[in-house]
Amino acid sequence: MNQFDCVVVGGGMVGAASALALAELGLTVAIIEKSAPLTFSPEQAFDLRVSAISLASEQLLKQLGAWQQLQQWRMCPYKRLGVSESEQSYTEFDAQDISQSHLGHIIENRLIQLSLWQKVQQHSNITLFCPETLIKLEQSSAEVELTLSTQILRAKVVIGADGANSYVRKLANIGTTGWDYAQSAMLINVCTDNPQQDITWQQFFQTGPLAMLPMPGNNASLVWYHNKDEIKRLSALSNAQLEQEVMQQFPDKLGKVRVINKAAFPLTRRHANQYHKDRVLLVGDAAHTINPMAGQGVNLGFKDVKALQHVIAKAIGSGEAWHQAEVLARYQQKRRTDNLLMMTTMDALYLSFGHVSPLAKFARNAGLMMVNKLPSIKNKALAYACGI
Ligand SMILES: Cc1cc2nc3c(=O)[nH]c(=O)nc-3n(C[C@H](O)[C@H](O)[C@H](O)COP(=O)(O)OP(=O)(O)OC[C@H]3O[C@@H](n4cnc5c(N)ncnc54)[C@H](O)[C@@H]3O)c2cc1C
């Protein structure tokens, strides 16, 4: 009873999606998760943790059957994406330019997880162990033994989807490279005087970007990047005081807002040196934690899920033993370089906007203006960011 093809440790957005994707292939899957997400009811205030879900992620969520439920709950589509440092360098990306009806949706992380859990709980190939936690992991040539707080499970393959501080990664002795950006991001949920927006925008300052993500109705999620001391000071303010600071620092187009809720998160970059070791694979934040500036974190995690499903489906289809090392290594080959490229591009952008010299500022603004005048480059960049 405690023997599975795959055990997924972590039932967050990426772990739950991985379990469904593997169960779709006919594999038996267990998920181990520390705590269940709170169930949804429409009168709940918006959560602080939200994600900009790309077109590619939307496709995956549709394929896994979770999207339909999310549409019935709540989400906010956006058609345009505005980026600027100054008024002159304002660049706008539009869904129409890549023949799409929208560029993505802003959705609460918990709702994405819950919609996937609904499907997990209906799937006969998936067993959910929650609340449960991983204590020990031992690999032999034939299987992996996972000691949990109350039982022992055995699996051919273990998927570490247990987030940025992955214990699976640690137990498998997989090292990481990375750094602390010495910055934090403050997430602020606000009610706006403006009606629901169809644009998400980000304005760059030397201290870090300020961003607006539209939410359903006249609501928005603001992201304020700054050094840790400043974010600490802002966190200590009352909502009314923070409101004053937001009105002073954010661009006028935000309009008048009322602060509803706030929390701060440190920014770190971490990349696992391997996504595959023996019978252990890493996906999502367990494999890569990226600067959230371009809203790519969970989207990269969902791309991992697609790649993993593709690699294993192909092996099953061609009669290979899907759990052998050569097959599992193909997942790493497909994803690690792609993720590294995205992480490095984000870091280059982030660091370039933090540069104070007038020359760097001129180059940045010229770059943004040039992108505006070259539709082919602009549309390619947009399609890449949307994952299509
Ligand atoms: C400020 C901020 C803004 C962001 N904005 C965006 C955005 O707009 N778009 C985007 O794509 N991404 C965004 N991200 C990134 C995104 O939130 C993460 O990439 C995403 O949450 C990672 O999902 P995950 O499922 O891999 O990990 P997690 O969400 O961390 O889930 C891990 C799960 O594993 C469980 N777990 C951990 N350890 C154990 C254990 N030992 N045993 C059992 N269970 C365990 C946890 O309880 C949790 O449920 C943002 C991040 C930050 C910090």
XYZ file of C-alpha atoms in Angstrom, residues 64-348:
285
model
C -4.854 19.406 -15.755
C -8.510 20.487 -15.360
C -7.865 23.210 -12.771
C -8.502 26.312 -14.900
C -12.285 25.849 -15.116
C -12.581 26.038 -11.316
C -10.302 29.085 -11.118
C -12.525 30.906 -13.618
C -15.509 30.258 -11.347
C -13.609 31.559 -8.318
C -11.672 34.736 -9.143
C -8.849 35.927 -11.365
C -8.014 39.090 -13.274
C -6.893 39.035 -16.925
C -4.472 41.640 -18.264
C -4.028 42.580 -21.896
C -1.192 45.067 -21.627
C 2.160 45.269 -19.882
C 3.780 48.687 -19.347
C 7.478 49.163 -18.524
C 9.194 52.495 -17.943
C 11.965 54.346 -16.238
C 10.922 57.805 -17.392
C 7.874 59.155 -19.252
C 9.852 59.177 -22.548
C 10.976 55.568 -22.298
C 7.521 54.148 -21.549
C 7.109 50.900 -23.491
C 3.846 49.047 -23.711
C 3.406 45.431 -24.778
C -0.071 44.529 -26.042
C -1.701 41.093 -26.415
C -2.996 42.159 -29.853
C 0.601 42.443 -31.107
C 1.035 38.685 -30.672
C -2.531 37.884 -31.768
C -3.725 36.932 -28.285
C -6.770 38.092 -26.348
C -4.722 38.589 -23.163
C -1.143 38.282 -21.863
C -1.919 36.522 -18.608
C -3.993 36.520 -15.420
C -3.245 37.620 -11.880
C -4.388 34.810 -9.572
C -3.970 34.138 -5.860
C -1.413 31.362 -5.264
C -3.685 29.577 -2.789
C -6.509 29.361 -5.313
C -4.195 27.849 -7.922
C -3.084 25.286 -5.350
C -6.692 24.599 -4.242
C -7.964 24.124 -7.805
C -5.185 21.574 -8.383
C -5.956 19.862 -5.061
C -9.581 19.384 -6.119
C -8.320 17.396 -9.110
C -5.728 15.563 -6.988
C -8.418 14.427 -4.539
C -10.589 13.114 -7.401
C -7.738 11.204 -9.074
C -7.676 7.474 -8.351
C -3.906 7.258 -9.014
C -2.977 9.896 -6.392
C -2.784 9.484 -2.612
C -2.435 12.659 -0.557
C -0.609 12.473 2.780
C -1.456 15.703 4.621
C -0.554 16.821 7.214
C 2.666 14.859 6.842
C 6.311 15.748 6.692
C 9.466 14.191 5.334
C 12.065 13.127 7.875
C 14.519 10.869 6.049
C 15.209 9.784 2.489
C 17.378 6.793 1.592
C 18.178 5.734 -1.956
C 19.162 2.260 -3.082
C 19.775 1.088 -6.629
C 16.185 -0.180 -6.884
C 14.070 2.376 -4.978
C 13.858 5.280 -2.560
C 12.632 4.856 0.989
C 10.973 7.922 2.533
C 10.502 8.058 6.281
C 7.627 10.341 7.224
C 6.525 11.336 10.713
C 4.064 8.406 10.951
C 4.929 5.937 8.179
C 7.371 4.767 5.538
C 6.773 5.071 1.775
C 8.695 3.525 -1.100
C 8.990 4.935 -4.608
C 10.852 4.466 -7.866
C 11.352 8.245 -8.134
C 11.044 11.161 -5.697
C 10.131 14.651 -6.902
C 11.306 17.472 -4.628
C 8.669 20.219 -4.963
C 9.147 21.488 -1.431
C 10.007 25.093 -2.207
C 13.015 27.376 -1.905
C 14.423 25.758 1.263
C 13.916 22.246 -0.101
C 14.663 19.505 2.413
C 14.655 16.919 -0.379
C 17.469 18.871 -2.065
C 19.397 18.859 1.207
C 18.831 15.141 1.895
C 19.905 14.295 -1.670
C 23.088 16.347 -1.167
C 22.396 18.657 -4.081
C 24.243 21.959 -3.683
C 23.064 25.378 -4.839
C 24.595 28.577 -6.158
C 23.001 31.912 -5.421
C 22.988 35.125 -3.458
C 20.907 37.476 -1.435
C 19.943 40.583 -3.462
C 20.108 42.683 -0.250
C 16.617 43.784 -1.209
C 13.075 42.918 -0.173
C 9.732 43.135 -1.901
C 6.723 44.481 -0.096
C 3.362 43.211 -1.320
C 0.508 45.620 -0.668
C -3.139 44.833 -1.417
C -5.089 47.987 -2.137
C -8.564 49.095 -3.088
C -8.356 51.719 -5.860
C -10.490 54.642 -7.004
C -9.801 53.397 -10.556
C -12.023 50.624 -11.932
C -10.558 47.171 -12.740
C -7.479 47.614 -14.953
C -6.500 45.549 -18.008
C -2.832 46.525 -17.658
C -0.012 45.534 -15.332
C 2.828 48.052 -15.137
C 6.244 48.378 -13.612
C 8.315 51.559 -13.245
C 12.024 51.284 -12.517
C 13.846 53.440 -9.999
C 17.418 53.285 -8.845
C 16.185 51.831 -5.531
C 14.182 49.083 -7.296
C 10.961 48.791 -9.294
C 7.413 49.717 -8.281
C 4.746 47.522 -9.827
C 0.959 47.324 -10.101
C -0.807 44.013 -10.716
C -4.555 44.363 -11.355
C -6.980 42.319 -9.257
C -10.703 41.677 -9.795
C -12.942 44.726 -9.245
C -11.277 47.945 -8.159
C -8.447 46.147 -6.400
C -4.744 45.826 -7.075
C -1.631 44.163 -5.731
C 1.287 46.597 -5.492
C 4.898 45.453 -5.287
C 7.471 47.810 -3.802
C 11.117 46.741 -4.118
C 13.683 48.521 -1.960
C 16.622 47.842 0.331
C 15.877 45.784 3.426
C 16.039 48.700 5.877
C 13.535 50.769 3.940
C 11.147 47.815 3.594
C 11.507 47.228 7.333
C 10.565 50.856 7.967
C 7.577 50.627 5.602
C 6.432 47.375 7.227
C 6.257 49.075 10.615
C 3.850 51.779 9.357
C 0.112 51.660 9.903
C -2.014 51.092 6.797
C -2.979 54.792 6.789
C 0.670 55.895 6.960
C 1.688 53.425 4.253
C -1.111 54.762 2.074
C 0.495 58.231 2.246
C 3.901 56.799 1.256
C 2.362 54.852 -1.641
C 0.614 57.989 -2.921
C 3.910 59.922 -2.796
C 6.153 57.292 -4.397
C 4.004 55.428 -6.938
C 3.274 57.020 -10.349
C 0.163 59.266 -10.527
C -1.607 56.800 -12.831
C -2.205 54.536 -9.810
C -4.837 57.017 -8.600
C -6.046 57.111 -5.021
C -5.768 53.872 -3.047
C -6.700 52.423 0.321
C -4.264 49.924 1.846
C -5.957 46.673 2.897
C -3.047 44.386 3.763
C 0.745 44.142 3.440
C 3.732 41.825 3.977
C 7.400 41.789 2.997
C 9.521 39.036 1.422
C 13.326 38.917 1.103
C 14.695 38.497 -2.437
C 17.125 35.661 -2.991
C 18.470 33.859 -5.978
C 19.166 30.162 -5.677
C 19.844 27.587 -8.343
C 20.306 23.874 -7.675
C 23.539 22.572 -9.194
C 21.630 19.506 -10.385
C 17.934 18.919 -11.025
C 18.534 15.184 -11.067
C 20.515 12.945 -8.739
C 20.017 9.185 -8.861
C 16.270 8.737 -8.210
C 15.588 12.292 -7.037
C 14.364 15.147 -9.256
C 13.797 18.787 -8.309
C 11.044 21.022 -9.720
C 9.797 24.573 -9.080
C 11.359 26.699 -6.356
C 13.197 23.647 -4.983
C 15.263 23.811 -8.188
C 15.312 27.603 -8.816
C 14.334 30.752 -6.956
C 14.308 33.716 -9.304
C 13.992 37.452 -8.762
C 10.186 37.965 -8.855
C 10.497 41.208 -10.858
C 9.266 39.670 -14.124
C 6.718 37.370 -12.463
C 8.344 34.217 -13.825
C 8.856 32.031 -10.712
C 5.891 29.692 -10.770
C 5.689 29.923 -14.562
C 9.158 28.368 -14.755
C 7.998 25.729 -12.274
C 5.036 24.878 -14.521
C 7.426 24.633 -17.478
C 9.404 22.079 -15.410
C 6.189 20.083 -14.960
C 5.476 20.097 -18.694
C 9.028 19.010 -19.493
C 8.945 16.226 -16.898
C 5.652 14.916 -18.230
C 6.952 15.058 -21.801
C 10.195 13.203 -21.010
C 8.467 10.431 -19.068
C 5.597 10.076 -21.574
C 8.112 9.697 -24.396
C 10.040 7.017 -22.493
C 6.858 5.078 -21.689
C 5.747 5.406 -25.322
C 9.006 4.002 -26.621
C 9.111 1.120 -24.150
C 12.032 2.463 -22.060
C 12.082 2.056 -18.275
C 10.845 5.601 -17.473
C 12.618 5.685 -14.074
C 16.122 4.869 -15.297
C 18.846 7.495 -14.900
C 19.227 8.244 -18.650
C 15.550 9.166 -18.891
C 15.528 11.297 -15.724
C 18.670 13.123 -16.904
C 16.756 14.306 -19.990
C 14.504 16.384 -17.738
C 17.530 18.273 -16.389
C 18.870 18.786 -19.915
C 15.558 20.274 -21.002
C 15.119 22.674 -18.110
C 18.313 23.754 -16.368
C 19.833 25.874 -19.154
C 16.480 27.482 -19.958
C 15.930 28.443 -16.310
C 19.500 29.715 -15.993
C 18.990 31.942 -19.034
C 15.809 33.447 -17.585
C 17.417 33.954 -14.155
C 20.478 35.636 -15.656
C 18.394 37.896 -17.917
C 16.324 39.021 -14.927
C 19.445 39.710 -12.886
C 21.050 41.706 -15.709
